[in-house]
PDB file of C-alpha atoms in Angstrom:
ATOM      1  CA  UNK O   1       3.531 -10.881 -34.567  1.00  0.00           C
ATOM      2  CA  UNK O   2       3.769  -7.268 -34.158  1.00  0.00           C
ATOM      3  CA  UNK O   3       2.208  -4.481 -32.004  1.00  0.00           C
ATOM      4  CA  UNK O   4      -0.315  -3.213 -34.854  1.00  0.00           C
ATOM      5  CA  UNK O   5      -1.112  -6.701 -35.633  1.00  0.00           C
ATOM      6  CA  UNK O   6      -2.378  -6.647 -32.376  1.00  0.00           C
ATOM      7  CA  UNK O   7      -3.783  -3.565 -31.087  1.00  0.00           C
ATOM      8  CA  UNK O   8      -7.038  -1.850 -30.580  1.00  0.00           C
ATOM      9  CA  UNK O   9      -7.062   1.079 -32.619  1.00  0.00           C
ATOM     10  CA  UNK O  10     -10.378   2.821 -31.157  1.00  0.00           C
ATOM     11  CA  UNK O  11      -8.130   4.212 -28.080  1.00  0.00           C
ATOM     12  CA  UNK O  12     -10.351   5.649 -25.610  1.00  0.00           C
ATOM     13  CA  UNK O  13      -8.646   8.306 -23.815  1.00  0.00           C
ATOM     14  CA  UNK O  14      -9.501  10.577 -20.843  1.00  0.00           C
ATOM     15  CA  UNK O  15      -8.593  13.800 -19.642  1.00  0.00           C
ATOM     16  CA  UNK O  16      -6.244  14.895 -16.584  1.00  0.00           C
ATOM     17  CA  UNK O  17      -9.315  16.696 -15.385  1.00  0.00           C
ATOM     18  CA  UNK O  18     -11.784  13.825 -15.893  1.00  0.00           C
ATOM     19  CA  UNK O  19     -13.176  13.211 -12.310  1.00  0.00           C
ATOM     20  CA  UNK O  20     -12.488   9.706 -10.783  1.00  0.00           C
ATOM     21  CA  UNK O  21     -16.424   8.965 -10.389  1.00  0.00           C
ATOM     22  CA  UNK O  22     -16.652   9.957 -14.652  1.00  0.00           C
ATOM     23  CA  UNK O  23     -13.695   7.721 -15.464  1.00  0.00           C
ATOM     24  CA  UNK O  24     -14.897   4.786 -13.621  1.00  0.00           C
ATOM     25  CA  UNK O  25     -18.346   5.231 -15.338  1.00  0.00           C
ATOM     26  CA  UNK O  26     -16.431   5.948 -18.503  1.00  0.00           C
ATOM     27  CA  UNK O  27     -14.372   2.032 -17.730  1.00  0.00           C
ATOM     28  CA  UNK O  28     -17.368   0.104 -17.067  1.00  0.00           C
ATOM     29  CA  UNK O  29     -19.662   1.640 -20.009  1.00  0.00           C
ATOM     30  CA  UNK O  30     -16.807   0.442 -22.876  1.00  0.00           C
ATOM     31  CA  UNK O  31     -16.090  -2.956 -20.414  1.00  0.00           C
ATOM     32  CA  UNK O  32     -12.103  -1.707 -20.876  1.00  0.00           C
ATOM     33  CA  UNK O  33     -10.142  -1.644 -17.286  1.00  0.00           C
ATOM     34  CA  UNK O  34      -7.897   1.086 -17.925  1.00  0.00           C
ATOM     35  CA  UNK O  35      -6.749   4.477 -20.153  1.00  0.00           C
ATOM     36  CA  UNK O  36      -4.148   6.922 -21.724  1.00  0.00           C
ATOM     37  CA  UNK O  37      -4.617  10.184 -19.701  1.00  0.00           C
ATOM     38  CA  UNK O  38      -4.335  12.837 -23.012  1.00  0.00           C
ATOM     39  CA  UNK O  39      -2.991  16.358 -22.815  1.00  0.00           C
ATOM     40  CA  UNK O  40      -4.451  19.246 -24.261  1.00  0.00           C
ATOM     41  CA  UNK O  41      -1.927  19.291 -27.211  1.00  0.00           C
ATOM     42  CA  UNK O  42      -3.124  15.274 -27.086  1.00  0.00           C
ATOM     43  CA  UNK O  43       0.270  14.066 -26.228  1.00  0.00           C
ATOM     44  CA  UNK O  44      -0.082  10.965 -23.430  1.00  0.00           C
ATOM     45  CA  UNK O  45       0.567  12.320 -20.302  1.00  0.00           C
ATOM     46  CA  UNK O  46      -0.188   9.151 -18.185  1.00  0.00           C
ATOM     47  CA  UNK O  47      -2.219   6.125 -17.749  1.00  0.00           C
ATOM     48  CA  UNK O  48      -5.001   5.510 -15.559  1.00  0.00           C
ATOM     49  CA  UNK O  49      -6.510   1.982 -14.605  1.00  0.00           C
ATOM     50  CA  UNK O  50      -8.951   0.548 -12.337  1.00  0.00           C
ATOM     51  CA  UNK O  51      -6.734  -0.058  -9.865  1.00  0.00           C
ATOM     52  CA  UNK O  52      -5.243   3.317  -9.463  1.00  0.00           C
ATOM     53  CA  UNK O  53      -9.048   3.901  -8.547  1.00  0.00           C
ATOM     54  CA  UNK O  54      -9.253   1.756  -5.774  1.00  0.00           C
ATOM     55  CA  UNK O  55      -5.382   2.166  -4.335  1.00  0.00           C
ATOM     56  CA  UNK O  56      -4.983   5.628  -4.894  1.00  0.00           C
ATOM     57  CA  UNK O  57      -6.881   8.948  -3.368  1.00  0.00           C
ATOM     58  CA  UNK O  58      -8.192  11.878  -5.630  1.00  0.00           C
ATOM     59  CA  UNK O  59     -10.938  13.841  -7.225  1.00  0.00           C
ATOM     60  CA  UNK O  60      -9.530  13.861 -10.640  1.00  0.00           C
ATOM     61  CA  UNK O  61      -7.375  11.828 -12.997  1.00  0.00           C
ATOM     62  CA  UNK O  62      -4.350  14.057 -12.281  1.00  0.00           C
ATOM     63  CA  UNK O  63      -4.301  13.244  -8.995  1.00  0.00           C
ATOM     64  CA  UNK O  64      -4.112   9.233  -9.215  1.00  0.00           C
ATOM     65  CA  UNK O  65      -3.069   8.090 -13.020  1.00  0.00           C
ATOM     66  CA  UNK O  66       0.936   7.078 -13.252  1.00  0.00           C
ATOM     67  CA  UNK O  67       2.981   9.782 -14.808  1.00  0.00           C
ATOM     68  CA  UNK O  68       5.523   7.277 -16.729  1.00  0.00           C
ATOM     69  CA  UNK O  69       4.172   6.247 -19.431  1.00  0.00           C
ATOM     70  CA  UNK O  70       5.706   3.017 -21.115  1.00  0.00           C
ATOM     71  CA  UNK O  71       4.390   2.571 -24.587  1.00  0.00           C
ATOM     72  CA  UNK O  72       5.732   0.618 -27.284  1.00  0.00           C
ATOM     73  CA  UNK O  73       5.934   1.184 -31.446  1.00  0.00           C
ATOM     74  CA  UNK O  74       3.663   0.011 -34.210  1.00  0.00           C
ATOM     75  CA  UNK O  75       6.579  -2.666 -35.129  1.00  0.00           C
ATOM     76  CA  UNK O  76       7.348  -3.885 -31.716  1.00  0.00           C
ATOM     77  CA  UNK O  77       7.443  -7.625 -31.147  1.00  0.00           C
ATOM     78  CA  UNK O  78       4.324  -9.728 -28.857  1.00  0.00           C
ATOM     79  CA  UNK O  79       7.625 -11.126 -27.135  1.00  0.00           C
ATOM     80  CA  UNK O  80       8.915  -7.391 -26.314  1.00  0.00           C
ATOM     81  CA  UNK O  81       5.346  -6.678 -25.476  1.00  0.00           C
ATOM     82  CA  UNK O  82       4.768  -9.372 -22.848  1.00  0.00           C
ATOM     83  CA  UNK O  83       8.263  -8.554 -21.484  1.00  0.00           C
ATOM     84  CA  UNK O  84       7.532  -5.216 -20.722  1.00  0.00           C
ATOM     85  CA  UNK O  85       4.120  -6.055 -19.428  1.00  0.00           C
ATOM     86  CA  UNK O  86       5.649  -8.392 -17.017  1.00  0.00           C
ATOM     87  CA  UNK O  87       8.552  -6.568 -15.610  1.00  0.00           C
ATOM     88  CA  UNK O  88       6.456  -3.386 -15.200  1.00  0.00           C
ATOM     89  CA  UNK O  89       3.476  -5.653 -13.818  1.00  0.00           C
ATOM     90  CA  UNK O  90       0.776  -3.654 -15.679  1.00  0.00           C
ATOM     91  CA  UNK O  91      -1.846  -5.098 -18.235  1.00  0.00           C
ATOM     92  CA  UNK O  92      -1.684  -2.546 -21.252  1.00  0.00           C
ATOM     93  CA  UNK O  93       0.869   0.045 -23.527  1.00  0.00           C
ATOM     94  CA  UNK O  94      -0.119   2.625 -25.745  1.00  0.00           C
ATOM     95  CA  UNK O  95       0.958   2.430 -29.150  1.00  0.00           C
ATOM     96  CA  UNK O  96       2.930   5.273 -30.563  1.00  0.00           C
ATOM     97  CA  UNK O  97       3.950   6.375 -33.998  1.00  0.00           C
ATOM     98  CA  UNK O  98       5.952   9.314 -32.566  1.00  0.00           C
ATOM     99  CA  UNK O  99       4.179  11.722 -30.094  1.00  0.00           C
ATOM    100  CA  UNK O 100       1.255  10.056 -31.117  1.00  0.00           C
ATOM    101  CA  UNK O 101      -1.035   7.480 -30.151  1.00  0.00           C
ATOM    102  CA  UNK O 102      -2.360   4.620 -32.733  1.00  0.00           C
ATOM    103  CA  UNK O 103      -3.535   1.831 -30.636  1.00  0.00           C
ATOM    104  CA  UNK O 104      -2.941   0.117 -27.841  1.00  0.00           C
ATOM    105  CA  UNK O 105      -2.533  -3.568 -26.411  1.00  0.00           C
ATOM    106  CA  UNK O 106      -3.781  -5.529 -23.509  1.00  0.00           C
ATOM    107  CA  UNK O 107      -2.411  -8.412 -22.012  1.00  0.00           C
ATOM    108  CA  UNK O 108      -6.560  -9.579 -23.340  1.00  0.00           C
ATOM    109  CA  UNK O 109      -5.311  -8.660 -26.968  1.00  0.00           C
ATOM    110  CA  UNK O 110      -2.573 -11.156 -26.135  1.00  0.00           C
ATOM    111  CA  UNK O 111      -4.597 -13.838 -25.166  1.00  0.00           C
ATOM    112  CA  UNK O 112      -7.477 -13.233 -27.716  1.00  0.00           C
ATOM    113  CA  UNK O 113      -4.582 -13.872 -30.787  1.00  0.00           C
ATOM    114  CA  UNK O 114      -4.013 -17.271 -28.495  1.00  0.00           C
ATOM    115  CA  UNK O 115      -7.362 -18.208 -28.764  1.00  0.00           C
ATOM    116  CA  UNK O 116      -7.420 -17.341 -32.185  1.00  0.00           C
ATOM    117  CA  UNK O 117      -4.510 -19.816 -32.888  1.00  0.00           C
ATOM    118  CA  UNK O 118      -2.439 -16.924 -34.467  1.00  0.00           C
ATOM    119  CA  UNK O 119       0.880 -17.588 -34.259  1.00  0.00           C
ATOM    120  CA  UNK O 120       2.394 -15.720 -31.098  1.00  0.00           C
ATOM    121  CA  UNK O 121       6.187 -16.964 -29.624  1.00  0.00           C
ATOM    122  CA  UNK O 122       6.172 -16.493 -26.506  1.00  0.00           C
ATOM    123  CA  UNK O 123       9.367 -17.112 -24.308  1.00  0.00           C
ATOM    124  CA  UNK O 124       8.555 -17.550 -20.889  1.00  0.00           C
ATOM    125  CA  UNK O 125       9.842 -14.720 -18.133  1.00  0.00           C
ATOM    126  CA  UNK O 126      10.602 -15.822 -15.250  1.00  0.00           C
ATOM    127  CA  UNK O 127      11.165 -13.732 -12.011  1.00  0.00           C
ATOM    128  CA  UNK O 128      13.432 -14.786  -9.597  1.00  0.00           C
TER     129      UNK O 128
END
């Protein structure tokens, strides 16, 4: 299983200058805990999550999303996926074809193929 076999392809994203109080309105309203922080050319600038919200002091987006963005391609395995979602400890990528963005994946988009019995190998990471 792949990253587009996988992803949401509605991406929300939000703005650098979205204010904190719009952007957690904006989380809770589409029941999604985090976002890809667009420029104004739309390249992804960042990512901002719910708890960058509650760890991290600002007005506006700029000030609290993480500036590294780790995204993954379209053809990227579920195993490379989960890898890089464990090392980094964070819960979802963008999706990129290029400079830009086509979906993205949650660790929930993970478990949802799971529950759906789709086939998804797995090898277990284990930190040490």
């Amino acid at each position: 299983m792949i990253a587009k076999d996988l992803m949401t392809r509605d991406v929300i994203t939000v703005s650098s200058t979205t204010t904190v109080k719009k952007l957690a309105m904006m989380l809770i309203k589409n029941q999604i805990s985090g976002a890809p922080v667009a420029g104004k050319n739309g390249k992804i600038v960042g990512v901002v999550s719910e708890a960058d919200i509650v760890s991290k002091k600002g007005k506006d987006v700029r000030a609290i999303m993480t500036k590294q963005v780790i995204s993954v391609a379209e053809h990227d395995s579920v195993e490379k996926i989960a890898q890089l979602m464990t090392t980094h400890r964070i819960k979802r990528l963008p999706v990129m074809r290029g400079d830009k963005i086509v979906g993205i994946v949650s660790r929930a988009d993970i478990v949802s193929a799971i529950a759906l019995g789709k086939h998804v190998g797995l090898t277990p990471v284990y930190n040490l």
